Structures are given as structure tokens and as C-alpha cells.
XYZ file of C-alpha atoms in Angstrom:
414
model
C -3.014 -33.696 -136.947
C -5.934 -36.421 -137.879
C -8.028 -37.233 -135.104
C -8.311 -41.236 -134.230
C -10.866 -43.912 -132.837
C -10.106 -45.253 -129.795
C -8.264 -48.051 -131.761
C -6.070 -45.708 -132.855
C -7.529 -45.836 -136.576
C -7.882 -42.741 -138.345
C -11.159 -41.189 -138.613
C -12.884 -41.752 -142.176
C -16.463 -41.991 -141.424
C -19.007 -39.555 -140.041
C -19.604 -42.028 -137.585
C -16.481 -42.498 -136.138
C -16.344 -38.885 -136.200
C -19.287 -38.695 -134.020
C -18.274 -41.358 -131.712
C -15.006 -39.787 -131.153
C -16.809 -36.341 -130.926
C -18.789 -37.981 -128.239
C -15.936 -39.662 -126.472
C -14.288 -36.598 -126.138
C -17.317 -34.233 -124.925
C -17.825 -37.114 -122.337
C -14.200 -36.946 -121.183
C -14.303 -33.014 -120.616
C -17.478 -33.489 -118.583
C -16.072 -36.197 -116.439
C -13.042 -33.535 -115.791
C -15.466 -30.769 -115.072
C -17.941 -32.943 -112.333
C -14.566 -33.968 -110.737
C -13.495 -30.715 -109.840
C -17.005 -29.723 -108.802
C -17.414 -32.878 -106.748
C -13.993 -32.171 -105.231
C -15.166 -28.870 -104.315
C -18.731 -30.107 -103.030
C -16.937 -32.851 -100.525
C -14.647 -30.183 -99.486
C -17.917 -28.107 -98.594
C -19.947 -30.901 -96.775
C -16.459 -31.808 -94.582
C -16.142 -28.129 -93.696
C -20.055 -28.186 -92.805
C -19.386 -30.982 -90.853
C -16.831 -29.400 -88.666
C -18.811 -26.727 -88.332
C -21.732 -28.799 -87.292
C -19.346 -30.004 -84.945
C -17.546 -27.091 -83.261
C -21.234 -25.603 -82.928
C -22.398 -28.261 -81.000
C -18.675 -28.517 -79.034
C -19.532 -24.810 -78.593
C -22.892 -25.793 -76.937
C -21.452 -27.729 -74.595
C -18.806 -25.629 -73.553
C -21.654 -23.063 -72.855
C -23.712 -25.235 -71.018
C -20.834 -26.569 -68.901
C -19.984 -22.832 -68.340
C -23.457 -21.836 -67.328
C -23.438 -25.405 -65.227
C -19.788 -24.105 -63.618
C -21.338 -20.364 -63.016
C -24.137 -22.101 -61.240
C -21.734 -23.947 -59.224
C -19.529 -20.828 -58.553
C -22.660 -18.703 -57.205
C -23.383 -21.464 -55.088
C -20.169 -22.386 -53.630
C -19.715 -18.383 -53.028
C -23.288 -18.256 -50.795
C -22.155 -21.188 -48.820
C -18.600 -19.755 -48.500
C -20.102 -16.310 -46.917
C -22.183 -18.258 -45.052
C -19.408 -20.078 -43.468
C -17.426 -16.795 -43.319
C -20.569 -15.054 -41.361
C -20.217 -18.092 -39.094
C -16.888 -18.185 -38.385
C -17.139 -14.164 -37.917
C -20.399 -15.255 -35.261
C -18.261 -17.874 -33.521
C -15.344 -15.266 -33.202
C -17.355 -12.850 -31.479
C -18.949 -15.585 -28.964
C -15.337 -16.577 -28.281
C -14.164 -13.255 -27.629
C -17.214 -12.550 -25.248
C -16.612 -15.735 -23.800
C -12.861 -14.845 -23.467
C -13.795 -11.652 -21.376
C -16.540 -13.439 -19.604
C -14.129 -15.858 -18.732
C -11.677 -13.331 -17.615
C -13.729 -10.890 -15.485
C -14.768 -14.551 -13.778
C -11.212 -15.714 -13.466
C -10.920 -11.921 -11.818
C -13.669 -11.812 -9.815
C -12.524 -15.453 -8.637
C -8.989 -14.176 -7.666
C -10.563 -11.068 -5.753
C -12.633 -13.223 -3.733
C -9.920 -15.574 -3.147
C -7.664 -13.233 -2.104
C -9.820 -12.792 1.343
C -8.598 -16.203 2.647
C -4.656 -15.568 2.761
C -4.953 -12.010 3.453
C -7.444 -12.975 6.448
C -5.327 -15.986 7.555
C -1.798 -13.167 7.821
C -3.746 -10.528 9.533
C -5.357 -12.905 12.082
C -1.977 -15.024 12.640
C -0.800 -15.231 16.656
C 1.684 -12.875 18.215
C 2.750 -9.471 18.278
C 4.907 -9.286 14.881
C 2.495 -9.940 12.348
C 2.906 -6.195 11.056
C 6.902 -7.179 10.241
C 5.965 -9.920 7.759
C 7.341 -8.803 4.710
C 3.459 -9.562 3.008
C 1.860 -7.171 5.593
C 1.389 -4.021 3.782
C 1.406 -5.453 0.481
C -1.539 -7.672 1.996
C -3.090 -4.055 2.912
C -2.796 -3.236 -0.629
C -4.339 -5.953 -2.096
C -7.229 -5.701 0.526
C -7.773 -2.349 -0.538
C -7.709 -3.094 -4.393
C -10.440 -5.786 -3.629
C -12.526 -2.736 -1.870
C -11.964 -0.987 -5.009
C -12.638 -3.644 -7.701
C -16.276 -4.551 -5.356
C -17.534 -1.056 -5.046
C -16.626 -0.318 -8.728
C -17.373 -3.436 -10.364
C -18.935 -6.569 -8.188
C -21.549 -4.310 -6.494
C -22.978 -2.404 -9.417
C -22.733 -5.786 -11.596
C -25.372 -7.292 -8.797
C -21.988 -9.937 -8.227
C -23.645 -12.342 -5.778
C -22.339 -11.927 -1.996
C -20.366 -8.840 -2.792
C -21.535 -6.910 -0.109
C -20.779 -9.624 2.396
C -16.805 -10.097 0.767
C -17.030 -6.004 0.776
C -17.420 -5.827 4.871
C -15.179 -8.403 5.086
C -12.394 -6.588 3.119
C -13.329 -3.522 4.882
C -13.043 -5.649 8.272
C -9.372 -7.078 6.978
C -8.660 -3.149 6.330
C -9.365 -2.429 9.731
C -7.695 -5.097 11.109
C -4.578 -4.118 9.171
C -4.312 -0.654 10.825
C -5.001 -1.577 13.973
C -2.352 -4.054 13.917
C -0.139 -1.158 13.096
C -1.523 0.740 16.206
C -0.981 -1.544 18.427
C 2.104 -2.467 17.165
C 3.456 0.939 16.982
C 1.827 1.676 20.406
C 4.254 -1.084 21.761
C 7.237 -0.071 20.283
C 6.824 3.647 21.632
C 5.733 2.334 25.131
C 9.139 -0.120 24.790
C 11.223 2.653 23.474
C 10.360 4.923 26.247
C 11.008 2.423 28.980
C 14.520 1.961 27.383
C 15.449 5.048 27.142
C 14.316 5.840 30.670
C 16.469 2.917 32.081
C 19.264 3.948 29.429
C 19.510 7.399 30.501
C 19.258 6.499 34.580
C 21.903 4.194 33.896
C 24.216 6.753 32.544
C 23.078 9.255 35.065
C 24.584 7.123 37.603
C 28.069 6.139 35.978
C 28.553 10.090 35.116
C 27.290 11.317 38.739
C 31.148 11.652 39.484
C 31.731 13.388 36.634
C 30.810 17.297 35.552
C 27.437 17.855 34.934
C 27.314 18.808 31.522
C 28.578 15.163 30.912
C 25.401 14.107 32.648
C 23.160 15.754 29.830
C 25.117 14.605 27.056
C 24.524 11.023 28.134
C 20.842 11.752 28.535
C 20.495 13.176 24.839
C 22.308 10.164 23.189
C 19.690 8.149 25.066
C 16.792 10.139 23.905
C 17.311 9.774 20.371
C 19.825 6.421 19.358
C 17.039 3.926 20.168
C 14.508 6.014 18.370
C 16.336 6.347 15.389
C 16.942 2.757 15.315
C 13.357 1.630 15.776
C 12.559 4.026 13.134
C 13.816 1.660 10.096
C 11.160 -0.839 10.430
C 8.235 0.947 12.151
C 7.941 3.998 9.628
C 6.992 2.536 6.563
C 3.889 1.129 8.943
C 2.989 4.622 10.293
C 3.493 6.098 6.845
C 1.274 3.734 5.036
C -1.305 4.259 7.949
C -0.839 8.168 7.524
C -1.450 7.977 4.176
C -4.650 5.893 4.294
C -5.539 8.410 7.124
C -5.140 11.359 4.796
C -7.370 10.569 2.320
C -10.405 9.958 4.245
C -12.742 12.240 6.009
C -11.969 14.198 9.495
C -13.193 12.098 12.345
C -12.799 8.829 10.693
C -11.459 6.026 12.052
C -8.654 5.830 9.845
C -7.636 9.620 10.975
C -8.672 8.577 14.924
C -5.962 5.542 14.879
C -3.480 8.022 13.547
C -4.071 10.184 16.101
C -3.628 7.623 18.881
C -0.392 6.859 17.519
C 0.934 10.460 17.270
C -0.429 11.006 20.778
C 1.719 7.486 21.825
C 4.396 8.837 19.873
C 4.469 11.982 21.775
C 3.520 10.866 25.193
C 6.723 8.271 24.817
C 8.719 11.387 23.962
C 7.496 13.859 26.431
C 7.798 11.324 29.184
C 11.265 11.687 29.487
C 12.166 14.986 27.414
C 9.952 16.911 29.646
C 12.381 16.795 32.714
C 15.549 16.375 30.707
C 14.639 19.893 29.725
C 14.054 21.240 32.911
C 17.159 19.518 34.079
C 19.323 21.261 31.282
C 17.843 25.196 31.746
C 18.089 24.826 35.433
C 21.866 23.310 34.992
C 22.757 26.154 32.304
C 21.753 28.761 34.571
C 23.648 27.362 37.665
C 26.714 27.161 35.094
C 26.365 30.852 34.444
C 25.566 32.106 37.834
C 28.820 30.281 38.978
C 30.682 32.182 36.274
C 29.291 35.258 36.904
C 31.398 35.393 40.236
C 34.392 35.492 38.321
C 33.686 38.184 35.103
C 31.322 41.011 34.578
C 28.930 39.338 32.177
C 25.332 39.169 32.923
C 24.609 35.798 33.703
C 20.880 36.400 32.994
C 21.709 37.183 29.292
C 24.476 34.409 28.969
C 21.745 31.954 30.541
C 19.287 33.198 28.382
C 21.542 32.810 25.313
C 22.076 29.504 26.122
C 18.459 28.269 26.894
C 17.239 29.273 23.580
C 20.269 27.463 21.269
C 19.421 24.689 23.594
C 15.695 24.767 23.152
C 15.917 25.744 19.833
C 18.539 22.721 19.241
C 15.908 20.196 21.205
C 13.229 21.687 18.572
C 15.103 20.645 15.707
C 15.913 17.311 16.892
C 12.156 16.454 17.483
C 11.321 17.907 14.501
C 13.642 15.491 12.311
C 12.523 12.786 14.756
C 9.101 13.149 13.979
C 9.416 13.416 10.364
C 11.742 10.019 10.460
C 8.310 8.413 11.694
C 5.432 10.077 10.136
C 4.987 11.313 6.947
C 6.305 14.616 5.452
C 2.645 15.599 4.107
C 1.120 18.913 5.644
C -2.584 18.204 6.980
C -5.331 20.487 6.064
C -4.780 22.689 9.500
C -1.152 23.072 8.162
C -1.628 24.029 4.752
C -4.250 26.726 5.989
C -1.354 28.350 8.004
C 1.344 27.905 5.486
C 2.672 31.270 3.937
C 5.571 32.409 2.392
C 8.660 34.481 3.804
C 10.530 36.911 2.138
C 14.159 36.423 2.729
C 16.985 39.297 2.388
C 17.632 38.379 -1.018
C 13.800 38.843 -2.167
C 13.582 35.342 -3.078
C 10.394 33.553 -1.671
C 10.650 30.915 1.030
C 8.034 28.291 2.135
C 7.008 28.734 5.675
C 7.718 26.108 8.024
C 5.094 23.719 7.422
C 3.928 21.016 10.643
C 1.085 18.792 11.399
C -1.193 20.281 14.070
C -0.069 17.955 16.141
C 3.598 18.409 16.110
C 3.006 22.077 16.267
C 1.109 21.327 19.714
C 3.784 18.792 20.898
C 6.602 21.758 19.971
C 4.299 24.335 21.403
C 4.546 21.913 25.158
C 8.120 22.081 24.599
C 8.483 25.898 24.283
C 6.262 26.325 27.423
C 8.553 24.785 29.555
C 11.303 27.413 27.887
C 8.579 30.224 29.072
C 8.005 28.786 32.115
C 11.570 29.484 33.011
C 11.989 32.672 30.947
C 9.221 34.351 32.353
C 10.323 34.738 35.947
C 13.467 36.107 34.727
C 11.886 39.077 33.012
C 9.407 39.639 35.881
C 11.883 40.011 38.467
C 14.455 41.912 36.344
C 14.764 45.378 37.225
C 17.863 46.768 35.470
C 16.824 48.027 32.334
C 19.810 47.372 30.217
C 19.282 43.951 31.418
C 15.915 43.709 30.131
C 17.047 45.436 26.898
C 19.857 42.582 26.875
C 17.102 40.068 27.286
C 14.826 40.911 24.575
C 17.166 41.392 22.114
C 17.958 37.807 22.455
C 14.471 36.755 22.186
C 14.136 38.765 19.395
C 17.631 37.569 17.493
C 16.847 34.028 18.372
C 13.189 34.644 16.964
C 14.135 35.926 14.010
C 16.700 33.127 13.730
C 14.510 30.543 14.010
C 12.121 32.285 11.554
C 14.878 31.970 8.621
C 16.238 28.398 10.122
C 12.295 27.121 9.514
C 12.470 28.701 6.230
C 15.527 26.755 4.929
C 14.039 23.626 6.263
C 11.150 23.732 4.486
C 12.916 24.306 1.326
C 14.919 21.532 2.082
C 11.991 18.872 3.114
C 10.162 20.204 -0.504
C 13.149 19.560 -2.387
C 13.941 15.881 -0.494
C 17.259 16.984 0.872
C 16.389 17.980 3.849
C 19.138 16.995 6.430
C 18.492 15.129 9.497
C 18.705 17.103 13.007
């Protein structure tokens, strides 16, 4: 193909050829420069984008740095708030405990008014108020609180309140004593009057019926009074047992026990004396119609009668007083071997009850002693001795069984 010029004319001369060659060379060069320019432009764009990205990364890094600084600042402030909250919580706990302690102190001090008002109420039936024993317990709780907490802490007027609560406690125990003395005195008078009335009504009947009427009068009213009086006396007994010998509480309990024994002894002694004499007369009259020995038979019935009376008095005493054994009784308490080899507790009683029962046995001894002294028949003396020995052994076994029943909480009422 023959080259042509721009006007599509054939190249015929060297000038035309050089012109055509120059144009082709320029066109080729222009094509190569366009591709290089395109790559250069693309490189400039990428450079601009990278610069923008670097700037953005820098901005982000700066923002992250500020955020980190803000986080540390917030963390420090939060820790401070948390510590402040913890301190406030501890302070609140201390204030709550202090408020509870103050409220407890106030409750203790405020108890004095109602307790004093109840114990100083007029009349002789304060002890029968349902709130009497709970008030006594509250007074003792307040005394223990002041002694163990308020006084060591130096609470204001603690010694004054301690003294007043102690006075309330002693006032309550004294009221129990006064009420018990009135009740025992009234019971003694009622028992004498009731027994005398029955004796008058039965004078025309056989003598044995008179004794039965007296025996019923001796126990019915006392057992009826034990329902209301026993809780008070046992409360006094429990507090006296917890104190030292010679304390005021023990003296109050001793006064109540003495009043009880006096009221029982006032009519029981003549009753026992009359019954023993009546039994002796009955056997002497019967001896005129039989060959039996009247003295041995009388002694046998005497022993049975006195044992029954002592058993009834033992049960009657524990209808009023606590079954706790005092220190003197514990020292005397021992074990008795029964026939089957088992160990049984001895007949443990309080020292006051033992003394009272001994006084009843003294009357029995006053009747038995002349019989033994004036008896000259050896066979009768032997019969009297065997009778006393038999009832002595029987009383020991009965005492052991009574003590076991009381220890098991299943003792029968006499």
C-alpha cells in the first residue's frame, strides 16, 4: 500500500514523505503519552486518597486518644462515686445500728412506767392480773440489759433505772408473798370451818365417817386454790433457787413455805391425833370379841394412815411449789437398789418439806412410843417391831417409785 498524505494524495516526493512520517511519529508519540498521562492521573488520585485516609486515620487516632482520656477520667470519677457510696452505706449501717440500740434503750426505759403502774395498782389481786408474770419477766430482762450493756457503756441514769427495776422486781416478789399468805390464811380458816361443820353434821353418825369428812375438807379447797397460786409460787421458787443462800428471794420463799406449812399443820395435827386415837379405840373394842392383838393391829392401821397422810402432803406440796430439789436435798440424794437390780432415785424432797413431814411423824412417834414402852409381852413386841420394819421397807420402795415417776414427769397425784 502506498502511503498518502493527509489529503489522501499519494506521496510522490521526499518532502511529502517526511511530512507523512512526521505526522505518524507525532501520532504514535501522542498515543504513548496519553497512556502515561492516564497512569499518572490515576497515581495522583491514589495519592490524594491515601493522603485523605492518612488524615482521617490521624483524626480518628486523635479522637480515640481523647476518648481514652475521657474514659480514664470517667473511671476515676466513677471509682470515687463508688467509694463515696460505700462510705455512705457503712455510715448508714452504723446509724441504723445506733438507732436500733437507742430504740432498744428507750424500750427498756419506757418499760419502767407500765411495770411500775401495774405493780403499784391498788387492791390485793394484782398478782392475778394476766400481765403480772410477764411484767416480772420484762423487769428482769431490763435489769439484765442494763447490767450487761447500758451500765458498761456509761448510759445516762443507768444506775437509777437499774435500782428502780430492781425495786419493781422485789415489789413483784413481795406481792406474790403477800397474796400467798392471804390465800393460805383464808384456806386454813375455811378448812377449819368446813371440817367443823361436817363434824357437827356427822356427830350422830359412826366415828369413821367424821374422819372422812375432815380428810376431804383438808385437801379439796387447797387443790382448788393451787390452780391460780401455783404459777406464782413456782415463779418465786425459780428465782429464789437462782440466788445465794440468805438472799431476800430465799427469805421470801421461806416465808411462803412457812405460811403454807402453818396453814396445813393448824388443822392436820389435831386431825391426825384424833384419827390415831379413834383407830386405837376401834381395835380395843374389836379385841373384846376376837383373839387378835389390838396393839399390833392398831399399829398396822396407824402406819397405813400416817403413810397415806404423808403421801397426800407430799403431793399437795408439789401442787404449789416447784419440784426442783434444793441444795440440801441434792446432797442427801442417793440411789436405792431394788430387788430386780435396777437403780432407783431416793425420795428427794426439799429441806422444808422434810422438816414438815418429820413433824407429822413426830406425832406418830408420840403415839407409838408409849405403846412399845408399856408392852411386856415379847410376842407382841415382836409383832410391833415386824410391823414397823415392814412399813419402813415399804415406805422406802414407795419413795423410790414416787421419785422415778416425778423424774419422768408422770407422777400420779396422791
